[in-house]
Structures are given as structure tokens and as C-alpha cells.
XYZ file of C-alpha atoms in Angstrom:
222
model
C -27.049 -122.931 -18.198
C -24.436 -123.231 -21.033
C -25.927 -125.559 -23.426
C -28.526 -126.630 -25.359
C -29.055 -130.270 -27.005
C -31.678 -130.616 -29.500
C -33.429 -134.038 -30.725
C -34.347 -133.883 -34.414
C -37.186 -136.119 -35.666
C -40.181 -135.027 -34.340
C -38.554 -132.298 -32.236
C -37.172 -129.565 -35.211
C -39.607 -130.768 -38.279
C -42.649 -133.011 -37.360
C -41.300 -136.643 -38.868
C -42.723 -138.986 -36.523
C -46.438 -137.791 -37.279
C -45.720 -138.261 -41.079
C -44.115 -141.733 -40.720
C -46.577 -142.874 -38.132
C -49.247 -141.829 -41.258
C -46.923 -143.265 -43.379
C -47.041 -146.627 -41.990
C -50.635 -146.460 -41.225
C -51.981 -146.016 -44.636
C -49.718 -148.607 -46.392
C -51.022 -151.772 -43.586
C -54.616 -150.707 -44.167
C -53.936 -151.478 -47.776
C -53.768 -155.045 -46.543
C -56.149 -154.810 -44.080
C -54.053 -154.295 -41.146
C -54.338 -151.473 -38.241
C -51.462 -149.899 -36.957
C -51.677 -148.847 -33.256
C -50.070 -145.590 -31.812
C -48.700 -148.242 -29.288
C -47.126 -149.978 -31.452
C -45.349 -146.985 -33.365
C -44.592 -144.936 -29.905
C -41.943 -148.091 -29.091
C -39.880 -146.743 -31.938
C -39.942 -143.414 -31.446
C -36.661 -141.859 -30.662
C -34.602 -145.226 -31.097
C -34.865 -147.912 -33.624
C -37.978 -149.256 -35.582
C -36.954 -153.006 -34.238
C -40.950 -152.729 -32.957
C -42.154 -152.166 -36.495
C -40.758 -154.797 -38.116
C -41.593 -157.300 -35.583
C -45.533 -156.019 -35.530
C -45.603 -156.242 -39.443
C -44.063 -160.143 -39.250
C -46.602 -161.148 -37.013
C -49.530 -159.675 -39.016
C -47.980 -160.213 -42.580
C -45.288 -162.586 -42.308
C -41.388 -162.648 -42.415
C -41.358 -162.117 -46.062
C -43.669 -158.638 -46.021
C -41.295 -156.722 -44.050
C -39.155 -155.199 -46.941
C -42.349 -154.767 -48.812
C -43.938 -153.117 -46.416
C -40.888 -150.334 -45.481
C -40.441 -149.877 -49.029
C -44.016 -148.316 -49.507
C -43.930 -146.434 -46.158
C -40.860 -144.899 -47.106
C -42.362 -144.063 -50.870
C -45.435 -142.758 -48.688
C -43.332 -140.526 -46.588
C -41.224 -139.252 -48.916
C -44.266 -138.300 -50.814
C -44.848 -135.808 -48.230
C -41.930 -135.023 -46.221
C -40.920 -132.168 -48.393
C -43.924 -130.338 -47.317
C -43.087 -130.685 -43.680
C -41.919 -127.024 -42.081
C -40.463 -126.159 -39.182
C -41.930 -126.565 -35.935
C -43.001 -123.455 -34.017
C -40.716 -121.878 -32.021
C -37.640 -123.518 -33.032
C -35.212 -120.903 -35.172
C -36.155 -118.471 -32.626
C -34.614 -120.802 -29.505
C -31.818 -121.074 -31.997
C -31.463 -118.136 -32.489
C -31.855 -116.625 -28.855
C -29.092 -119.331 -27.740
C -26.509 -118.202 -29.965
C -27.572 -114.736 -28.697
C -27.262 -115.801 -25.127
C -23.711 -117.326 -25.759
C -24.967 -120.963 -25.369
C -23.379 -123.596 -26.855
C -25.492 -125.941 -29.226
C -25.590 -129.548 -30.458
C -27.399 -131.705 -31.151
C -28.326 -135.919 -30.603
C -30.519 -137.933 -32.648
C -31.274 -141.473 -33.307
C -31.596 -140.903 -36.721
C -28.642 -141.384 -39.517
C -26.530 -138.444 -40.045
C -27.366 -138.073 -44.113
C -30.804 -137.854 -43.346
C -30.211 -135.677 -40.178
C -27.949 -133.084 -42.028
C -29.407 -133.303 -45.307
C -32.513 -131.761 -43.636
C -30.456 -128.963 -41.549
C -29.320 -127.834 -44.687
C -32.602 -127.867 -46.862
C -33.722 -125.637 -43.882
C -30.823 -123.389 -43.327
C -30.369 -124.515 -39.931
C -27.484 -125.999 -39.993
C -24.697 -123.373 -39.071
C -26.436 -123.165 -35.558
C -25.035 -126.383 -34.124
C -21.380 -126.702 -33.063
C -21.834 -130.697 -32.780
C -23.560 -133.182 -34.504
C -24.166 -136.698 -33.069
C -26.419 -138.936 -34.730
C -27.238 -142.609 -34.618
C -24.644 -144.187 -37.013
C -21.860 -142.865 -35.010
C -22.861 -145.242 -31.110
C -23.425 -148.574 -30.971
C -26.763 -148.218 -28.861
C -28.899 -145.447 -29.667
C -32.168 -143.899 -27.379
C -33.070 -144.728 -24.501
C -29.315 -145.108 -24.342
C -27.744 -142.187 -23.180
C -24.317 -142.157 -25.103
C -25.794 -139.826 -27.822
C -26.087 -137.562 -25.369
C -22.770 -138.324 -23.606
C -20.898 -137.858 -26.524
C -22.778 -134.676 -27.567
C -21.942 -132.790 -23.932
C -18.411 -134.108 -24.066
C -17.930 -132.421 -27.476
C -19.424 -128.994 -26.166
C -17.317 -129.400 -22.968
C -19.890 -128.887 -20.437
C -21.493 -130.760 -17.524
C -24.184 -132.532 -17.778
C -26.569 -130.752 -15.381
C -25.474 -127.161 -17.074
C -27.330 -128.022 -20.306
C -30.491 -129.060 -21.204
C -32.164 -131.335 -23.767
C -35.065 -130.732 -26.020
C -37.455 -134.062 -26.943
C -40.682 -135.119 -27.866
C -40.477 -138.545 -26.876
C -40.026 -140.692 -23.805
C -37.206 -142.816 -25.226
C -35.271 -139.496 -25.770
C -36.615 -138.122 -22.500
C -35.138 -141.491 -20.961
C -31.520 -140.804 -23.038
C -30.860 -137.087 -21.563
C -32.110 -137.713 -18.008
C -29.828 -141.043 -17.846
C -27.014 -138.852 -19.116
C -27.383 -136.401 -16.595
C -29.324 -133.558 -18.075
C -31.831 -131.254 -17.595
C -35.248 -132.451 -20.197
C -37.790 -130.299 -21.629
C -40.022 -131.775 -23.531
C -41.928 -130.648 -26.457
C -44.165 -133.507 -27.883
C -45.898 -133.542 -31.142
C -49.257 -134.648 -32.598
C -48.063 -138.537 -32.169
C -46.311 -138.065 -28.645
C -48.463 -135.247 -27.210
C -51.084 -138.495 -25.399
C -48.047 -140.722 -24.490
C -46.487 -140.896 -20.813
C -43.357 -139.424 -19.679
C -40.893 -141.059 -17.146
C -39.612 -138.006 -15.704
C -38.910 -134.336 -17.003
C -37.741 -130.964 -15.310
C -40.279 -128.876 -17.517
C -42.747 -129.774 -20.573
C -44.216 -127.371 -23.058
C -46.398 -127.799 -25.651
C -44.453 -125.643 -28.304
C -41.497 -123.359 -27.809
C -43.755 -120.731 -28.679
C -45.622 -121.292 -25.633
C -42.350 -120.316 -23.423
C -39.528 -118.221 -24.480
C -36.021 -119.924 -24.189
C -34.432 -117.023 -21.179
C -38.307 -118.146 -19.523
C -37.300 -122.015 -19.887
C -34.051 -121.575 -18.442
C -35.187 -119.544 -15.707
C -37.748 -122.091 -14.120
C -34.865 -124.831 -14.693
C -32.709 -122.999 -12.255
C -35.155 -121.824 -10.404
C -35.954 -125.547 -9.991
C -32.644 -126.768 -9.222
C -31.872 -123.929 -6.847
C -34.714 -125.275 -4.922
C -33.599 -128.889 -4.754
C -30.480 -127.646 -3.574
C -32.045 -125.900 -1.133
């Protein structure tokens, strides 16, 4: 291997759990569930799913209400969110192993970078690709495209890191290997398809990941 692609949300610090939460306890304030279902559409791409859920339960009219106070809610909270296990030290061990490193989200880069910083994380990442930058974002794979063509490598020498299935869908449509690493939201929800799936990079050291990837492809080959 000579690459690794990370996701962000949900992947590096927990988001998706927090705005799932988010959105959860601002509809029961007017009486209105929120299913997992109905959140796991949106995550990894675009909350199009959200906003058409809340106008059929509340009405054209309730949508902006409705984000404002989930955002309010979220960023209530998000500043206590940490890093996920696991991560710095794949970071870490990449730049170690001479790996190159980017990184794809559907997210907006301010929000993207302004987190990288806050955490120090940053400097590890050689490209930067986020959703403001592609017309289509996840399940789309151009994110990912764009990310591999910056790092100059093939798309079956790297591998991407997700937690969800419309990420999962992005790097295995661009050609890549996919590990993926859900979180408290995703951890129930079904994959497509995957080369290897973990339930923390804690669990599995990176050299261990990348040695049952080629072990796997060896024996495709083969």
C-alpha cells in the first residue's frame, strides 16, 4: 500500500452520533420521533433526507426552524467531542511507514479544517478534499477521485477509512480498498461491500490492516 484516505465526520471525532442526538431531541420538542433510518440516509453525503422528513411531519415552513436548534444543540456539545480511538496513532504509524495521507469528506472545508486544527491533526494530511470543492458528494466517488489523483497513486494501492455505507459506496466506486470503522449511529446499519471492518482502530494495528488487505488481494489474484 501507499496511501491512506480518511473520512472525517464520524470517522476522526464522533459527529454523526452528536447530530443524530442533536436532531432527535429538538423534534421530540414538538412531538416528533426521529428514526435512525431516517438520519443513516444522510450520513456521509447531504442532509437532503432530513429536511424532507421534517416537511412532512412539520411543514415547509419548520425546516429552518428546526436546523437552527439542532445546530444550537450540537454546538452545545461538540466541543466536548474527542478523538476517536485509535486514530493519531494510524496517523502517526503512516507517516512512519512512508504512506501518503489525505483525506475526503462530505462535509465543508471550514468546518472540516477548523476541527483538524483545534485537534492538532492537521499537519498529517498532504491533501484535503472536502464537499464544497465537487459538484456531487458521497456515494459519489469524485471525492475520492480527486483525493488519489492529488497523492498520485492508484486507486487499488490505497485504502479508505469510513463509518458509513454512503462513504463505503464512494471509495469502493473509486477503486479503493474500504475499511470500515462505524460508530455508535452506524455500528447496526448494513454495508454494501468492504475488504475489512473493525470496530475501532484500536482493535487492529494499521501494519496488521494492511497486511490482511494484501494478503486478500494476493489471493484474488491468485
Amino acid at each position: 500500500m501507499e496511501a491512506i484516505v480518511f473520512d472525517f465526520d464520524g470517522l476522526i471525532i464522533d459527529t454523526e452520533t452528536l447530530w443524530y442526538n442533536a436532531f432527535k431531541e429538538v423534534l421530540q420538542g414538538y412531538e416528533v420521533e426521529f428514526p435512525l433510518e431516517v438520519f443513516a440516509k444522510c450520513v456521509g453525503t447531504s442532509d437532503k433526507a432530513i429536511h424532507t422528513y421534517i416537511e412532512e411531519k412539520l411543514g415547509l415552513e419548520s425546516i429552518e426552524t428546526i436546523l437552527k436548534l439542532a445546530r444550537e444543540n450540537h454546538r452545545s456539545k461538540v466541543e466536548l467531542l474527542e478523538i476517536r480511538d485509535g486514530v493519531k496513532e494510524y496517523l502517526s504509524d503512516a507517516k512512519k511507514m512512508g504512506l501518503k495521507i489525505g483525506l475526503a469528506s462530505s462535509s465543508k472545508r471550514d468546518w472540516v479544517e477548523g476541527f483538524l486544527n483545534k485537534l492538532q491533526l492537521i499537519d498529517y494530511f498532504e491533501t484535503i478534499h472536502t464537499g464544497d470543492q465537487v459538484e456531487k458528494v458521497k456515494p459519489d466517488p469524485a471525492l475520492y477521485i480527486n483525493a488519489l489523483h492529488a497523492l498520485g497513486v492508484e486507486p487499488n494501492k490505497a485504502i479508505a477509512f469510513e463509518d458509513s455505507a454512503n462513504g463505503a459506496r464512494a471509495a469502493i466506486a473509486a477503486g479503493m480498498n474500504c475499511v470500515i470503522v462505524p460508530n455508535e449511529v452506524t455500528k447496526d446499519l448494513s454495508f454494501d461491500h468492504y475488504h475489512l471492518r473493525i470496530r475501532s482502530m484500536s482493535e487492529m494495528s494499521l501494519a496488521k490492516v494492511i497486511e490482511h488487505i494484501e494478503k486478500a488481494a494476493t489471493v484474488e489474484e491468485n
